[in-house]
Structure formats: structure tokens, C-alpha cells
Amino acid sequence: MTRPALPLPGDDAQRASAALVARIRDEIARAGGWIGFDRFMELALYTPGLGYYSGGAHKFGAAGDFVTAPELGPIFAQTLAAQARQIMALSAPRIIEVGAGSGRLAADLLLELELRGSLPDSYRILDLSGELRERQRATLATRAPHLLPRVDWLDRLPERFDGLVLANELLDAMPVHLARWGTEEAPGAILERGVAWRDDAFAWDDRPAQGRVLEHAQEIAAEHRPPAAYVSELGLAAADWTAAWGNILGCGALLLIDYGFPRHEFYHPQRSGGTLMCHYRHHAHGDPFFLPGLQDITAHVNFTAIVAAGHAAGLDLLGYTTQAAFLLNSGITDILARTPYENHARYLPQAQAVQKLVSPAEMGELFKVMALGKGIGQALAGFAAGDRSASL
Ligand SMILES: C[S@@+](CC[C@H](N)C(=O)[O-])C[C@H]1O[C@@H](n2cnc3c(N)ncnc32)[C@H](O)[C@@H]1O
């Protein structure tokens, strides 16, 4: 995995990263010299105070490392409001947002639902990061102070819930296992790729796969026959998280928005290095060992595995399509038309955001929207045209 020359951060940030490196190195030593990549990723992103999401890194927006849809402007949230409203009308007027980032989506969605006369009774946020929880509160206090009393924060998944569960770019931030299919000496071997500490640095280390990793990797080998030395991810945590909702949801739907594809594209023979990607100050590269705690580490979502986990847990697939189709079905062009074209200063940034959200060359095709639910007896409007469920 290579990476370009990247700008170095300030001294404090480098010290924080060195402390996290020491923490992970000690855990590797305690574990006998090796940890799975899923554990490395979990520590790099979520170690309290030091992990990328749990520490002080700026993360989102132009001044951070990457830009997500809600950070492009309010039009993403305003458009989502149409689907949120329908799901709440068919279940209960409540929303849980998981992995709420800066809080932009929460604030802009609540403002739009207020405008449409469909405010939820409660908007609950669940985020692993305490640092982001404070940022979410501050964003809401600035952008929608009168709606802040409706919002509260959860420490864990609830026991029962009816309503809408919303997650934008959550699943891609969950730890993944890495598998390797075949070596030169043993073309049929299946290995788990983990992390060791060698010569004062993290190093890749492959061991024979066992247990669940082996089971899932064998299934993929049987179905997709990966070429020799093929390395890719297994998103077991994302599948487990989805399945957990099978026991929680009474009547309602999960709306999952993320970059990814169905399994046959995910494990395409040409994608021989997988989809693992790191983001640091708007540079994308493939080295997860670079400055742990200061860069995002992410993998694309295998949506076939998500729907399979949902089905096994009693959730129905209510729709699956591209972000472009979903936003167009949900009326993004009508929302853009609310701003008069002659008002260039307001119109142009919104038109640019729409272009980025729906263009197939930007987020429109790679990003998908999936709805899974229970007790929803009506077709969801966001999937009215261009549904791709048959591709899963
Ligand atoms: C890539 S960011 C996306 C943030 C935001 N949704 C956006 O679109 O800007 C991922 C978010 O998910 C949170 N997260 C990751 N795993 C989580 C989990 N298991 N439960 C709750 N939050 C989680 C992270 O702390 C972070 O806020």
C-alpha cells in the first residue's frame, strides 16, 4: 500500500498520535505479537481521547480531512426530510441518528421537518465519540437552538424502538477484518491479515484464518473464486450492527446511506487490494499505519452482506438504490427551485452541492441508500424509480 508525501501535523497532534501508537503496540505485545486488523482499526478510530473519532481531530468539512453529504449544505438534509416524514407517518414520530458526526444533518433535518409541520417527538443521537457528542450539541445550539430540547443522546442501542433510524456514512466507519485468499505456495489457503510490531513500526502479518473469518472467507471463495493473493475486507461489525436492529425495531425503518456495492462488485476479481482507504487533509491513500489517530480509516460497504444480516434478523428490504436516484425521487430539484435562480449568491452553492450529490462522477452512483424495516406496509417514495434491489 502506498501513500503520497503528506503534510505533517503540529507537535501536539504528533504527540497524541505517538501515544496512540504506544497504546496499540502494547496491546499487540499483550496479545502475543499479533492483533486482527479489525482491532487495529477500532483502536485507531475509537480509543477514548486518542482515536480519530474520539480525539480532537477536526475531521469533517473543508478544514478537516473529508467532506460528507450533510457538510455540503442543508439541501441533503432538506431532501431526506421527505423520506423521514413518510417513514415516521407509517411507524412513529421518532428518529434515532447513529454516528451523527458534526450534528449538521440533525440540525438541518429538524429545521426542515419543522417547516413541513412534521417534527418528531424525539430525536436521539447515538455516537461512539464523546468529543463529537459535544460538537453535535454545539452545532444544534447554533443552528436550531429552539429545537435542542427535543434532542437527547443515547449511550447504547435502545432495547425497543419504533420510528426512523438514520445513519449517513456510519457503516463505512466500522472496523473490518481483512482476509487474504491464496499464497504462492498454497493457492487454496485462506489467511487473516493482522498487525504486528516489527523494527519499530506496525507491519502486516498474515495468519491462517479461523472461526467466523474463515467461514465468511470460504463462502466468498466458493462464490467469487478470487484470484491468487487477493486481499479484501469482511464487514462483520457492520452486519452485526444491522442484525441487532432485528430485535429492537417494532415498527419502523433503518435508512442507511453509504458508499459501497453489492457483493459481486465488492469482490470483483479486479478489486484485488480491497477497498480500504485512509483520508488525511483531503488526501486519500492506502496506508492505515500513517499517523494513527490523525487520519480516517474506512472501507466500502458490502450491501449484500447488510441485507443478508437484516433478513436473518427479521428485517425486510424496503429499497436499495443510488444516492442520485434516491435524492431525485425525494424531490431535490424542487428544493433547489425554492431558491430563485437570480439570487446567484444563494443559488450557486446549492446548485454545486446538488451536482456533487447526484453526479455519477461524484457521489451519485458510488453512494447507495438502503432501507430495511419492519411493519412498513407501503412502498417508500425515495425508491419509487431506479430501485436496484435485484442487483444485491
Ligand atoms: C464517517 S463519520 C460520519 C458522520 C456523519 N454521519 C456525516 O455524515 O457527516 C462516522 C460516524 O460514526 C460514528 N460511529 C462509528 N461507529 C459507531 C457505532 N458503532 N455507534 C455509534 N456511532 C458510531 C463515528 O463516531 C462518527 O461520528
Coordinates of C-alpha atoms and ligand atoms in Angstrom, one line a residue:
M1 CA 0.0 0.0 0.0
T2 CA 1.5 3.3 -1.0
R3 CA 0.9 6.8 0.1
P4 CA 2.0 10.2 -1.3
A5 CA 4.1 12.7 0.7
L6 CA 1.6 14.2 3.1
P7 CA 1.8 17.4 5.2
L8 CA 2.8 16.7 8.8
P9 CA 0.6 17.9 11.7
G10 CA 1.7 20.2 14.6
D11 CA 3.7 18.9 17.6
D12 CA 0.7 18.3 19.9
A13 CA -1.1 16.2 17.3
Q14 CA 2.1 14.2 16.6
R15 CA 2.5 13.6 20.4
A16 CA -1.1 12.4 20.6
S17 CA -0.5 10.0 17.7
A18 CA 2.7 8.7 19.3
A19 CA 0.7 8.0 22.5
L20 CA -1.9 6.0 20.5
V21 CA 0.9 4.1 18.7
A22 CA 2.3 3.1 22.1
R23 CA -1.1 2.0 23.3
I24 CA -1.7 -0.2 20.2
R25 CA 1.9 -1.5 20.3
D26 CA 1.3 -2.6 24.0
E27 CA -1.9 -4.3 23.1
I28 CA -0.2 -6.2 20.3
A29 CA 2.5 -7.3 22.8
R30 CA -0.1 -8.4 25.4
A31 CA -1.9 -10.4 22.7
G32 CA 1.3 -12.3 21.9
G33 CA 2.6 -10.3 18.9
W34 CA -0.5 -10.0 16.7
I35 CA -3.9 -8.4 16.5
G36 CA -6.5 -8.7 13.8
F37 CA -6.9 -5.6 11.6
D38 CA -10.4 -5.1 12.9
R39 CA -9.0 -4.4 16.4
F40 CA -6.3 -2.1 15.0
M41 CA -8.9 -0.1 13.2
E42 CA -11.1 0.0 16.3
L43 CA -8.2 1.3 18.4
A44 CA -7.1 3.8 15.7
L45 CA -10.5 5.3 15.3
Y46 CA -12.2 4.9 18.7
T47 CA -9.6 4.8 21.6
P48 CA -11.1 7.3 24.1
G49 CA -9.3 10.7 23.8
L50 CA -6.8 9.5 21.2
G51 CA -8.7 7.7 18.4
Y52 CA -9.5 9.6 15.2
Y53 CA -13.2 9.9 16.0
S54 CA -12.8 10.1 19.8
G55 CA -9.9 12.6 19.8
G56 CA -9.5 16.2 18.8
A57 CA -9.0 15.9 15.1
H58 CA -11.2 18.3 13.1
K59 CA -12.4 15.5 10.7
F60 CA -15.4 16.9 8.7
G61 CA -15.6 19.7 6.1
A62 CA -13.1 21.9 4.2
A63 CA -10.8 22.4 7.3
G64 CA -10.8 18.7 8.1
D65 CA -10.0 15.5 6.2
F66 CA -13.1 14.7 4.2
V67 CA -16.5 16.1 3.3
T68 CA -19.7 14.2 3.9
A69 CA -23.1 15.0 2.2
P70 CA -24.6 16.9 5.2
E71 CA -21.5 19.2 5.2
L72 CA -22.1 20.3 1.6
G73 CA -25.1 22.4 2.8
P74 CA -28.6 21.9 4.1
I75 CA -30.1 20.6 0.8
F76 CA -29.1 17.0 1.6
A77 CA -31.0 17.0 4.9
Q78 CA -33.9 19.0 3.4
T79 CA -34.3 16.3 0.8
L80 CA -34.0 13.5 3.2
A81 CA -36.9 15.1 5.2
A82 CA -39.4 13.8 2.6
Q83 CA -38.4 10.2 3.3
A84 CA -38.1 10.7 7.0
R85 CA -41.6 12.1 7.1
Q86 CA -43.1 9.2 5.3
I87 CA -41.4 6.6 7.5
M88 CA -42.5 8.4 10.6
A89 CA -46.1 8.6 9.3
L90 CA -46.0 4.8 8.8
S91 CA -44.4 4.0 12.1
A92 CA -43.9 6.5 15.0
P93 CA -42.8 10.2 15.1
R94 CA -39.3 9.4 16.4
I95 CA -35.8 9.5 15.0
I96 CA -32.6 7.9 16.1
E97 CA -29.5 9.1 14.2
V98 CA -26.4 6.9 14.7
G99 CA -23.0 8.3 14.0
A100 CA -24.1 11.9 13.8
G101 CA -20.7 13.5 13.1
S102 CA -20.7 17.2 13.5
G103 CA -24.5 17.3 14.1
R104 CA -25.2 19.1 10.8
L105 CA -27.7 16.5 9.5
A106 CA -29.6 16.5 12.8
A107 CA -29.9 20.3 12.8
D108 CA -30.8 20.8 9.2
L109 CA -33.2 17.8 9.1
L110 CA -35.1 19.1 12.2
L111 CA -35.4 22.6 10.7
E112 CA -36.8 21.1 7.5
L113 CA -39.2 18.8 9.3
E114 CA -40.4 21.8 11.4
L115 CA -41.0 23.7 8.1
R116 CA -43.1 20.8 6.8
G117 CA -45.1 20.5 10.1
S118 CA -43.7 17.1 10.8
L119 CA -41.3 17.5 13.8
P120 CA -40.5 14.2 15.5
D121 CA -41.4 13.9 19.2
S122 CA -37.9 13.0 19.9
Y123 CA -34.5 13.0 18.0
R124 CA -32.0 10.8 19.7
I125 CA -28.3 10.6 18.8
L126 CA -26.0 7.7 19.4
D127 CA -22.3 8.2 18.7
L128 CA -19.3 6.3 20.0
S129 CA -17.4 9.5 20.3
G130 CA -17.8 11.8 23.3
E131 CA -15.9 14.5 21.6
L132 CA -18.4 14.5 18.7
R133 CA -21.3 14.5 21.1
E134 CA -20.2 17.9 22.4
R135 CA -19.7 19.1 18.9
Q136 CA -23.2 17.9 17.9
R137 CA -24.7 19.7 20.9
A138 CA -22.9 22.9 19.9
T139 CA -24.0 22.7 16.2
L140 CA -27.6 22.2 17.3
A141 CA -27.3 25.1 19.8
T142 CA -26.1 27.4 16.9
R143 CA -28.2 26.2 14.0
A144 CA -31.5 25.2 15.7
P145 CA -31.4 26.3 19.4
H146 CA -35.2 26.2 19.8
L147 CA -35.2 22.5 18.8
L148 CA -32.4 21.5 21.1
P149 CA -34.8 20.4 23.9
R150 CA -36.2 17.7 21.5
V151 CA -32.7 16.1 21.1
D152 CA -31.0 13.8 23.5
W153 CA -28.1 11.4 23.4
L154 CA -28.0 7.7 23.9
D155 CA -25.1 5.7 25.4
R156 CA -26.1 2.4 23.7
L157 CA -28.6 1.0 21.3
P158 CA -32.1 1.1 22.9
E159 CA -34.0 -2.1 23.9
R160 CA -37.0 -1.3 21.7
F161 CA -37.7 1.4 19.1
D162 CA -40.4 2.4 16.7
G163 CA -39.7 5.1 14.1
L164 CA -36.8 6.0 11.8
V165 CA -33.2 5.0 12.3
L166 CA -30.9 7.2 10.2
A167 CA -27.2 6.6 9.5
N168 CA -25.1 8.5 7.0
E169 CA -21.6 7.1 6.5
L170 CA -21.8 5.1 9.6
L171 CA -21.2 1.6 8.3
D172 CA -18.0 2.6 6.4
A173 CA -16.5 3.7 9.7
M174 CA -17.0 0.3 11.4
P175 CA -13.9 -1.9 11.9
V176 CA -13.4 -4.5 9.2
H177 CA -11.5 -7.8 9.2
L178 CA -9.0 -8.4 6.4
A179 CA -8.7 -11.7 4.6
R180 CA -6.2 -13.0 2.0
W181 CA -7.2 -15.7 -0.4
G182 CA -4.2 -17.8 -1.6
T183 CA -0.5 -17.6 -1.4
E184 CA 2.1 -18.6 -3.9
E185 CA 2.8 -21.9 -2.1
A186 CA -0.8 -22.6 -1.2
P187 CA -3.3 -21.2 -3.7
G188 CA -6.3 -22.6 -1.7
A189 CA -5.1 -21.1 1.7
I190 CA -7.2 -18.5 3.5
L191 CA -5.4 -16.1 5.8
E192 CA -6.4 -13.4 8.1
R193 CA -4.4 -10.3 7.7
G194 CA -3.5 -8.7 11.0
V195 CA -1.0 -6.3 12.5
A196 CA 2.4 -7.0 14.3
W197 CA 5.1 -4.6 15.6
R198 CA 8.5 -5.1 13.8
D199 CA 11.5 -2.8 13.5
D200 CA 9.8 0.0 15.5
A201 CA 6.8 0.1 13.2
F202 CA 3.5 -1.6 12.6
A203 CA 3.7 -4.3 10.0
W204 CA 1.2 -6.6 8.1
D205 CA 1.2 -10.2 9.3
D206 CA -0.9 -12.9 7.8
R207 CA -2.0 -16.0 9.8
P208 CA -4.3 -18.9 9.0
A209 CA -7.9 -17.7 9.2
Q210 CA -10.1 -19.2 11.9
G211 CA -13.7 -19.2 13.1
R212 CA -16.1 -16.6 11.7
V213 CA -13.4 -15.0 9.4
L214 CA -12.6 -18.4 7.9
E215 CA -16.3 -19.2 7.5
H216 CA -17.1 -16.0 5.7
A217 CA -13.9 -16.0 3.6
Q218 CA -14.7 -19.6 2.5
E219 CA -18.2 -18.5 1.3
I220 CA -16.6 -15.8 -0.7
A221 CA -14.1 -18.2 -2.2
A222 CA -16.8 -20.6 -3.2
E223 CA -18.9 -17.9 -4.8
H224 CA -16.4 -15.5 -6.4
R225 CA -13.2 -17.6 -6.8
P226 CA -10.8 -14.7 -6.0
P227 CA -7.5 -14.8 -8.0
A228 CA -4.3 -15.7 -6.1
A229 CA -3.1 -13.3 -3.3
Y230 CA -6.4 -11.4 -3.4
V231 CA -6.9 -9.3 -0.2
S232 CA -10.2 -7.7 0.8
E233 CA -12.4 -6.8 3.8
L234 CA -15.1 -8.6 5.7
G235 CA -17.5 -6.1 7.2
L236 CA -18.7 -8.3 10.1
A237 CA -19.2 -5.4 12.6
A238 CA -21.5 -3.6 10.1
A239 CA -23.5 -6.8 9.5
D240 CA -23.8 -7.4 13.3
W241 CA -24.9 -3.8 13.9
T242 CA -27.6 -4.2 11.3
A243 CA -28.8 -7.5 12.7
A244 CA -29.1 -6.1 16.2
W245 CA -31.9 -3.9 15.0
G246 CA -34.0 -7.0 14.2
N247 CA -34.6 -7.4 17.9
I248 CA -35.0 -3.7 18.6
L249 CA -37.3 -2.5 15.9
G250 CA -41.0 -3.0 16.4
C251 CA -42.4 -0.8 13.5
G252 CA -40.0 1.4 11.6
A253 CA -37.1 1.5 9.2
L254 CA -33.4 1.9 9.0
L255 CA -32.2 4.3 6.3
L256 CA -28.5 3.6 5.6
I257 CA -26.6 5.9 3.3
D258 CA -23.0 5.0 2.4
Y259 CA -20.5 4.2 -0.4
G260 CA -20.4 0.6 -1.5
F261 CA -21.8 -2.0 -3.8
P262 CA -23.4 -5.4 -4.0
R263 CA -21.2 -8.4 -3.2
H264 CA -20.3 -9.4 -6.8
E265 CA -18.9 -5.9 -7.3
F266 CA -17.3 -5.7 -3.9
Y267 CA -15.3 -9.0 -4.5
H268 CA -14.8 -8.3 -8.2
P269 CA -11.6 -10.1 -9.4
Q270 CA -10.0 -6.8 -10.4
R271 CA -10.5 -5.2 -7.0
S272 CA -7.6 -7.3 -5.8
G273 CA -6.5 -5.0 -2.9
G274 CA -9.9 -4.5 -1.4
T275 CA -11.5 -1.1 -0.6
L276 CA -9.6 0.1 2.5
M277 CA -9.0 3.8 2.3
C278 CA -7.5 6.5 4.5
H279 CA -8.3 10.2 4.5
Y280 CA -6.0 12.8 5.7
R281 CA -6.5 16.5 4.9
H282 CA -8.3 15.7 1.7
H283 CA -5.7 13.2 0.5
A284 CA -6.9 9.7 0.0
H285 CA -4.3 6.9 0.3
G286 CA -4.0 3.3 1.4
D287 CA -1.7 3.3 4.4
P288 CA -3.6 2.7 7.7
F289 CA -0.4 2.8 9.7
F290 CA 0.2 6.5 8.9
L291 CA -0.3 8.8 11.9
P292 CA -2.8 6.6 13.8
G293 CA -5.5 8.8 15.4
L294 CA -5.0 11.7 12.9
Q295 CA -6.5 10.1 9.8
D296 CA -9.7 8.4 9.0
I297 CA -9.7 4.7 8.0
T298 CA -12.7 3.4 6.1
A299 CA -13.9 0.6 3.9
H300 CA -16.7 0.4 1.4
V301 CA -19.9 -1.3 2.4
N302 CA -20.9 -4.7 1.0
F303 CA -24.6 -4.1 0.8
T304 CA -25.4 -7.8 0.0
A305 CA -24.0 -8.7 3.4
I306 CA -26.0 -5.9 5.1
V307 CA -29.3 -7.1 3.6
A308 CA -28.5 -10.7 4.4
A309 CA -27.8 -9.8 8.0
G310 CA -31.0 -7.8 8.1
H311 CA -33.1 -10.6 6.6
A312 CA -31.7 -13.2 9.0
A313 CA -32.8 -10.9 11.9
G314 CA -36.3 -10.4 10.6
L315 CA -35.9 -7.1 8.7
D316 CA -37.4 -6.6 5.3
L317 CA -35.6 -4.9 2.4
L318 CA -37.7 -1.8 1.7
G319 CA -35.5 -0.3 -1.0
Y320 CA -31.9 -0.1 -2.4
T321 CA -30.8 2.5 -4.9
T322 CA -28.1 5.0 -5.8
Q323 CA -27.9 8.3 -3.8
A324 CA -28.7 10.1 -7.1
A325 CA -32.0 8.2 -7.7
F326 CA -33.0 8.5 -4.0
L327 CA -32.5 12.2 -3.9
L328 CA -34.2 12.8 -7.2
N329 CA -37.2 10.6 -6.1
S330 CA -37.2 12.6 -2.9
G331 CA -37.6 16.0 -4.7
I332 CA -34.1 17.5 -4.6
T333 CA -34.7 19.6 -7.7
D334 CA -37.9 21.1 -6.2
I335 CA -35.9 22.0 -3.1
L336 CA -33.3 23.7 -5.3
A337 CA -36.0 25.6 -7.1
R338 CA -37.1 27.1 -3.8
T339 CA -34.2 29.5 -4.2
P340 CA -34.6 31.9 -7.1
Y341 CA -32.0 31.4 -9.7
E342 CA -31.5 35.2 -9.9
N343 CA -30.2 35.1 -6.3
H344 CA -26.8 33.9 -7.5
A345 CA -25.1 34.2 -4.1
R346 CA -27.5 31.7 -2.6
Y347 CA -28.4 29.6 -5.7
L348 CA -24.9 28.7 -6.9
P349 CA -23.6 27.0 -3.8
Q350 CA -26.8 24.9 -3.6
A351 CA -26.6 24.0 -7.3
Q352 CA -23.0 22.9 -6.7
A353 CA -24.0 20.8 -3.8
V354 CA -26.7 19.1 -5.8
Q355 CA -24.2 18.5 -8.6
K356 CA -21.9 16.8 -6.2
L357 CA -24.6 14.8 -4.5
V358 CA -26.2 13.4 -7.7
S359 CA -23.5 13.4 -10.4
P360 CA -22.4 9.8 -11.2
A361 CA -18.8 11.0 -11.4
E362 CA -19.0 12.3 -7.8
M363 CA -21.3 10.8 -5.0
G364 CA -24.4 10.0 -7.1
E365 CA -23.5 6.5 -8.2
L366 CA -21.0 5.2 -5.7
F367 CA -23.1 6.2 -2.7
K368 CA -26.2 4.0 -2.1
V369 CA -29.3 4.3 0.1
M370 CA -30.7 1.1 1.7
A371 CA -33.9 0.9 3.7
L372 CA -34.6 -2.1 5.9
G373 CA -37.6 -2.3 8.2
K374 CA -40.5 -4.0 9.9
G375 CA -44.2 -3.3 9.7
I376 CA -43.9 -0.7 7.0
G377 CA -46.9 -1.5 4.7
Q378 CA -46.3 1.0 1.9
A379 CA -43.7 1.5 -0.8
L380 CA -41.1 4.1 0.2
A381 CA -41.1 7.2 -2.0
G382 CA -37.3 7.5 -2.1
F383 CA -37.1 4.3 -4.1
A384 CA -40.0 4.9 -6.5
A385 CA -37.8 5.0 -9.6
G386 CA -34.5 3.2 -10.1
D387 CA -34.7 0.6 -7.4
R388 CA -31.7 -1.7 -7.6
S389 CA -32.7 -4.4 -5.0
A390 CA -32.5 -7.1 -7.7
S391 CA -28.7 -6.4 -8.0
L392 CA -28.0 -7.4 -4.4
Ligands
LIG1 C1 -17.7 8.9 8.7 S1 -18.4 9.6 10.2 C2 -20.0 10.2 9.5 C3 -20.5 11.3 10.3 C4 -21.9 11.9 9.8 N1 -22.9 11.0 9.8 C5 -21.7 12.6 8.5 O1 -22.2 12.1 7.5 O2 -21.0 13.6 8.4 C6 -18.8 8.2 11.1 C7 -19.5 8.5 12.5 O3 -20.0 7.3 13.0 C8 -19.7 7.2 14.4 N2 -19.7 5.8 14.8 C9 -18.9 4.8 14.3 N3 -19.3 3.6 14.8 C10 -20.3 3.8 15.6 C11 -21.2 2.9 16.3 N4 -21.0 1.6 16.4 N5 -22.2 3.5 17.1 C12 -22.4 4.9 17.0 N6 -21.6 5.7 16.3 C13 -20.6 5.2 15.6 C14 -18.4 8.0 14.5 O4 -18.0 8.4 15.8 C15 -18.7 9.1 13.5 O5 -19.4 10.1 14.1

